[in-house]
mmCIF file of N, CA and C in Angstrom:
data_model
loop_
_atom_site.group_PDB
_atom_site.id
_atom_site.type_symbol
_atom_site.label_atom_id
_atom_site.label_comp_id
_atom_site.label_asym_id
_atom_site.label_seq_id
_atom_site.Cartn_x
_atom_site.Cartn_y
_atom_site.Cartn_z
ATOM 1 N N MET L 285 196.292 213.886 314.567
ATOM 2 C CA MET L 285 195.852 213.925 313.179
ATOM 3 C C MET L 285 196.014 215.310 312.633
ATOM 4 N N LYS L 286 196.250 215.339 311.333
ATOM 5 C CA LYS L 286 196.369 216.614 310.639
ATOM 6 C C LYS L 286 195.017 217.254 310.465
ATOM 7 N N LYS L 287 194.985 218.533 310.381
ATOM 8 C CA LYS L 287 193.744 219.266 310.284
ATOM 9 C C LYS L 287 192.971 218.944 309.023
ATOM 10 N N GLU L 288 193.635 218.706 307.894
ATOM 11 C CA GLU L 288 192.922 218.498 306.635
ATOM 12 C C GLU L 288 192.178 217.174 306.601
ATOM 13 N N PHE L 289 192.416 216.240 307.551
ATOM 14 C CA PHE L 289 191.718 215.010 307.585
ATOM 15 C C PHE L 289 190.480 215.051 308.507
ATOM 16 N N ARG L 290 190.122 216.196 308.989
ATOM 17 C CA ARG L 290 188.997 216.296 309.921
ATOM 18 C C ARG L 290 187.799 217.030 309.333
ATOM 19 N N ASN L 291 187.700 217.081 308.023
ATOM 20 C CA ASN L 291 186.594 217.773 307.342
ATOM 21 C C ASN L 291 185.307 216.986 307.520
ATOM 22 N N LYS L 292 184.296 217.586 308.136
ATOM 23 C CA LYS L 292 183.013 216.951 308.316
ATOM 24 C C LYS L 292 181.879 217.815 307.772
ATOM 25 N N LYS L 293 182.196 218.815 306.969
ATOM 26 C CA LYS L 293 181.182 219.712 306.413
ATOM 27 C C LYS L 293 181.242 219.655 304.884
ATOM 28 N N LEU L 294 180.087 219.839 304.258
ATOM 29 C CA LEU L 294 180.034 219.905 302.797
ATOM 30 C C LEU L 294 180.594 221.264 302.342
ATOM 31 N N GLY L 295 181.185 221.265 301.182
ATOM 32 C CA GLY L 295 181.581 222.501 300.532
ATOM 33 C C GLY L 295 182.820 223.159 301.100
ATOM 34 N N ILE L 296 183.746 222.414 301.682
ATOM 35 C CA ILE L 296 185.006 222.961 302.118
ATOM 36 C C ILE L 296 185.977 222.788 300.952
ATOM 37 N N TYR L 297 186.575 223.882 300.478
ATOM 38 C CA TYR L 297 187.388 223.853 299.308
ATOM 39 C C TYR L 297 188.861 224.186 299.624
ATOM 40 N N GLN L 298 189.733 223.562 298.888
ATOM 41 C CA GLN L 298 191.162 223.853 299.017
ATOM 42 C C GLN L 298 191.783 223.730 297.611
ATOM 43 N N ASN L 299 192.417 224.776 297.150
ATOM 44 C CA ASN L 299 193.028 224.812 295.813
ATOM 45 C C ASN L 299 192.007 224.524 294.711
ATOM 46 N N GLY L 300 190.776 224.992 294.890
ATOM 47 C CA GLY L 300 189.784 224.917 293.836
ATOM 48 C C GLY L 300 188.995 223.607 293.803
ATOM 49 N N SER L 301 189.312 222.635 294.661
ATOM 50 C CA SER L 301 188.530 221.395 294.679
ATOM 51 C C SER L 301 188.052 221.122 296.107
ATOM 52 N N SER L 302 186.939 220.397 296.180
ATOM 53 C CA SER L 302 186.368 220.149 297.517
ATOM 54 C C SER L 302 187.145 219.042 298.224
ATOM 55 N N LEU L 303 187.241 219.187 299.556
ATOM 56 C CA LEU L 303 187.950 218.180 300.344
ATOM 57 C C LEU L 303 186.991 217.035 300.698
ATOM 58 N N PRO L 304 187.471 215.813 300.644
ATOM 59 C CA PRO L 304 186.635 214.684 301.075
ATOM 60 C C PRO L 304 186.403 214.723 302.580
ATOM 61 N N ARG L 305 185.288 214.161 302.992
ATOM 62 C CA ARG L 305 184.975 214.037 304.429
ATOM 63 C C ARG L 305 185.367 212.654 304.889
ATOM 64 N N CYS L 306 186.167 212.548 305.961
ATOM 65 C CA CYS L 306 186.683 211.269 306.430
ATOM 66 C C CYS L 306 186.194 211.003 307.843
ATOM 67 N N TYR L 307 185.760 209.729 308.066
ATOM 68 C CA TYR L 307 185.309 209.296 309.373
ATOM 69 C C TYR L 307 185.987 207.976 309.712
ATOM 70 N N TRP L 308 186.615 207.858 310.870
ATOM 71 C CA TRP L 308 187.240 206.641 311.322
ATOM 72 C C TRP L 308 186.348 205.945 312.312
ATOM 73 N N ARG L 309 186.191 204.616 312.174
ATOM 74 C CA ARG L 309 185.364 203.856 313.117
ATOM 75 C C ARG L 309 186.225 202.773 313.749
ATOM 76 N N LYS L 310 186.087 202.637 315.038
ATOM 77 C CA LYS L 310 186.807 201.566 315.737
ATOM 78 C C LYS L 310 186.092 200.251 315.484
ATOM 79 N N CYS L 311 186.822 199.145 315.778
ATOM 80 C CA CYS L 311 186.206 197.853 315.531
ATOM 81 C C CYS L 311 185.123 197.593 316.569
ATOM 82 N N GLY L 312 184.134 196.855 316.104
ATOM 83 C CA GLY L 312 183.047 196.452 317.017
ATOM 84 C C GLY L 312 183.127 194.978 317.266
ATOM 85 N N ARG L 313 182.049 194.402 317.762
ATOM 86 C CA ARG L 313 182.048 192.983 318.059
ATOM 87 C C ARG L 313 182.190 192.127 316.766
ATOM 88 N N LYS L 314 181.496 192.537 315.721
ATOM 89 C CA LYS L 314 181.506 191.735 314.494
ATOM 90 C C LYS L 314 182.074 192.474 313.301
ATOM 91 N N LYS L 315 182.488 193.722 313.454
ATOM 92 C CA LYS L 315 183.007 194.470 312.307
ATOM 93 C C LYS L 315 184.446 194.881 312.558
ATOM 94 N N ALA L 316 185.198 194.916 311.483
ATOM 95 C CA ALA L 316 186.583 195.366 311.567
ATOM 96 C C ALA L 316 186.595 196.885 311.580
ATOM 97 N N PRO L 317 187.695 197.477 311.996
ATOM 98 C CA PRO L 317 187.822 198.939 311.945
ATOM 99 C C PRO L 317 187.676 199.398 310.520
ATOM 100 N N SER L 318 187.178 200.640 310.336
ATOM 101 C CA SER L 318 186.956 201.118 308.973
ATOM 102 C C SER L 318 187.167 202.587 308.859
ATOM 103 N N VAL L 319 187.300 203.001 307.603
ATOM 104 C CA VAL L 319 187.366 204.415 307.255
ATOM 105 C C VAL L 319 186.247 204.654 306.252
ATOM 106 N N LEU L 320 185.457 205.683 306.493
ATOM 107 C CA LEU L 320 184.390 206.070 305.589
ATOM 108 C C LEU L 320 184.795 207.378 304.961
ATOM 109 N N ILE L 321 184.929 207.423 303.636
ATOM 110 C CA ILE L 321 185.325 208.612 302.917
ATOM 111 C C ILE L 321 184.143 209.049 302.069
ATOM 112 N N LYS L 322 183.669 210.277 302.327
ATOM 113 C CA LYS L 322 182.529 210.816 301.583
ATOM 114 C C LYS L 322 183.010 211.956 300.694
ATOM 115 N N CYS L 323 182.287 212.158 299.589
ATOM 116 C CA CYS L 323 182.573 213.255 298.705
ATOM 117 C C CYS L 323 182.372 214.572 299.416
ATOM 118 N N GLY L 324 183.113 215.585 299.066
ATOM 119 C CA GLY L 324 182.978 216.900 299.678
ATOM 120 C C GLY L 324 181.800 217.685 299.179
ATOM 121 N N ASP L 325 181.222 217.278 298.034
ATOM 122 C CA ASP L 325 180.108 218.022 297.439
ATOM 123 C C ASP L 325 178.762 217.311 297.532
ATOM 124 N N CYS L 326 178.803 215.973 297.648
ATOM 125 C CA CYS L 326 177.533 215.181 297.652
ATOM 126 C C CYS L 326 177.631 214.077 298.667
ATOM 127 N N ASP L 327 176.762 213.094 298.620
ATOM 128 C CA ASP L 327 176.737 212.018 299.606
ATOM 129 C C ASP L 327 177.294 210.693 299.048
ATOM 130 N N GLU L 328 178.044 210.731 297.932
ATOM 131 C CA GLU L 328 178.711 209.531 297.458
ATOM 132 C C GLU L 328 179.794 209.124 298.492
ATOM 133 N N LYS L 329 180.000 207.796 298.662
ATOM 134 C CA LYS L 329 180.933 207.366 299.676
ATOM 135 C C LYS L 329 181.668 206.118 299.289
ATOM 136 N N VAL L 330 182.801 205.890 299.951
ATOM 137 C CA VAL L 330 183.611 204.688 299.852
ATOM 138 C C VAL L 330 183.892 204.234 301.270
ATOM 139 N N GLU L 331 183.624 202.953 301.546
ATOM 140 C CA GLU L 331 183.887 202.417 302.864
ATOM 141 C C GLU L 331 185.027 201.422 302.789
ATOM 142 N N ILE L 332 186.016 201.602 303.625
ATOM 143 C CA ILE L 332 187.228 200.770 303.631
ATOM 144 C C ILE L 332 187.336 200.070 304.995
ATOM 145 N N TYR L 333 187.281 198.742 304.981
ATOM 146 C CA TYR L 333 187.544 197.962 306.212
ATOM 147 C C TYR L 333 188.934 197.413 306.127
ATOM 148 N N TYR L 334 189.605 197.360 307.286
ATOM 149 C CA TYR L 334 191.008 196.872 307.276
ATOM 150 C C TYR L 334 191.241 196.071 308.571
ATOM 151 N N ASP L 335 192.178 195.122 308.433
ATOM 152 C CA ASP L 335 192.670 194.381 309.575
ATOM 153 C C ASP L 335 194.051 193.825 309.185
ATOM 154 N N LYS L 336 194.596 192.952 309.997
ATOM 155 C CA LYS L 336 195.945 192.471 309.758
ATOM 156 C C LYS L 336 196.037 191.533 308.526
ATOM 157 N N TYR L 337 194.887 191.046 308.060
ATOM 158 C CA TYR L 337 194.850 190.076 306.951
ATOM 159 C C TYR L 337 194.675 190.719 305.611
ATOM 160 N N GLY L 338 194.103 191.894 305.544
ATOM 161 C CA GLY L 338 193.876 192.557 304.273
ATOM 162 C C GLY L 338 192.968 193.748 304.352
ATOM 163 N N ILE L 339 192.508 194.213 303.214
ATOM 164 C CA ILE L 339 191.676 195.412 303.117
ATOM 165 C C ILE L 339 190.474 195.070 302.236
ATOM 166 N N GLU L 340 189.313 195.625 302.652
ATOM 167 C CA GLU L 340 188.107 195.486 301.844
ATOM 168 C C GLU L 340 187.654 196.882 301.447
ATOM 169 N N ILE L 341 187.574 197.151 300.177
ATOM 170 C CA ILE L 341 187.120 198.442 299.683
ATOM 171 C C ILE L 341 185.829 198.240 298.917
ATOM 172 N N ASN L 342 184.745 198.780 299.447
ATOM 173 C CA ASN L 342 183.377 198.617 298.847
ATOM 174 C C ASN L 342 183.083 197.189 298.516
ATOM 175 N N GLY L 343 183.391 196.248 299.429
ATOM 176 C CA GLY L 343 183.025 194.867 299.224
ATOM 177 C C GLY L 343 184.048 193.989 298.484
ATOM 178 N N ILE L 344 185.179 194.570 298.072
ATOM 179 C CA ILE L 344 186.191 193.797 297.363
ATOM 180 C C ILE L 344 187.378 193.542 298.327
ATOM 181 N N ASN L 345 187.585 192.247 298.634
ATOM 182 C CA ASN L 345 188.641 191.860 299.563
ATOM 183 C C ASN L 345 189.926 191.573 298.796
ATOM 184 N N ALA L 346 191.053 192.021 299.338
ATOM 185 C CA ALA L 346 192.358 191.690 298.740
ATOM 186 C C ALA L 346 193.413 191.981 299.818
ATOM 187 N N SER L 347 194.608 191.463 299.578
ATOM 188 C CA SER L 347 195.713 191.708 300.524
ATOM 189 C C SER L 347 196.173 193.160 300.397
ATOM 190 N N VAL L 348 196.908 193.577 301.415
ATOM 191 C CA VAL L 348 197.447 194.936 301.437
ATOM 192 C C VAL L 348 198.416 195.132 300.272
ATOM 193 N N GLU L 349 199.221 194.110 300.001
ATOM 194 C CA GLU L 349 200.205 194.225 298.922
ATOM 195 C C GLU L 349 199.508 194.366 297.548
ATOM 196 N N TRP L 350 198.421 193.649 297.351
ATOM 197 C CA TRP L 350 197.673 193.752 296.112
ATOM 198 C C TRP L 350 197.092 195.145 295.905
ATOM 199 N N TRP L 351 196.474 195.712 296.967
ATOM 200 C CA TRP L 351 195.922 197.047 296.857
ATOM 201 C C TRP L 351 197.039 198.074 296.600
ATOM 202 N N LYS L 352 198.191 197.934 297.258
ATOM 203 C CA LYS L 352 199.299 198.815 297.028
ATOM 204 C C LYS L 352 199.754 198.773 295.561
ATOM 205 N N GLY L 353 199.877 197.590 295.029
ATOM 206 C CA GLY L 353 200.268 197.426 293.621
ATOM 207 C C GLY L 353 199.233 198.010 292.690
ATOM 208 N N PHE L 354 197.954 197.812 292.999
ATOM 209 C CA PHE L 354 196.858 198.324 292.170
ATOM 210 C C PHE L 354 196.906 199.851 292.113
ATOM 211 N N PHE L 355 196.938 200.498 293.271
ATOM 212 C CA PHE L 355 196.910 201.949 293.308
ATOM 213 C C PHE L 355 198.204 202.541 292.746
ATOM 214 N N ASP L 356 199.345 201.885 292.962
ATOM 215 C CA ASP L 356 200.599 202.311 292.396
ATOM 216 C C ASP L 356 200.517 202.315 290.872
ATOM 217 N N TYR L 357 199.951 201.220 290.307
ATOM 218 C CA TYR L 357 199.779 201.131 288.856
ATOM 219 C C TYR L 357 198.853 202.235 288.345
ATOM 220 N N ILE L 358 197.733 202.471 289.016
ATOM 221 C CA ILE L 358 196.769 203.464 288.588
ATOM 222 C C ILE L 358 197.403 204.883 288.608
ATOM 223 N N PHE L 359 198.034 205.242 289.705
ATOM 224 C CA PHE L 359 198.579 206.585 289.857
ATOM 225 C C PHE L 359 199.807 206.804 288.994
ATOM 226 N N ASN L 360 200.623 205.807 288.763
ATOM 227 C CA ASN L 360 201.796 205.964 287.908
ATOM 228 C C ASN L 360 201.466 205.958 286.435
ATOM 229 N N LYS L 361 200.374 205.298 286.076
ATOM 230 C CA LYS L 361 199.987 205.211 284.664
ATOM 231 C C LYS L 361 199.517 206.587 284.134
ATOM 232 N N SER L 362 198.968 207.415 284.982
ATOM 233 C CA SER L 362 198.438 208.705 284.559
ATOM 234 C C SER L 362 199.547 209.740 284.354
ATOM 235 N N GLN L 363 200.768 209.447 284.751
ATOM 236 C CA GLN L 363 201.850 210.428 284.618
ATOM 237 C C GLN L 363 202.535 210.320 283.290
#
């Protein structure tokens, strides 16, 4: 893993903005593997569960292709 994805402390800054804190969790008996992304300045968070069937972001289930299209639309619209 790259060093910038291992931030686990509040207030780490790069280029004037705080870096998000990322935690990876392996799958358990009843839960899919997940990524927990927390704000670098506060305790706001986004939890992403994923498996071979799709992705769930904060309780919203959709296919991988749908999420790719959604984020592609969002990021390209701002340019």
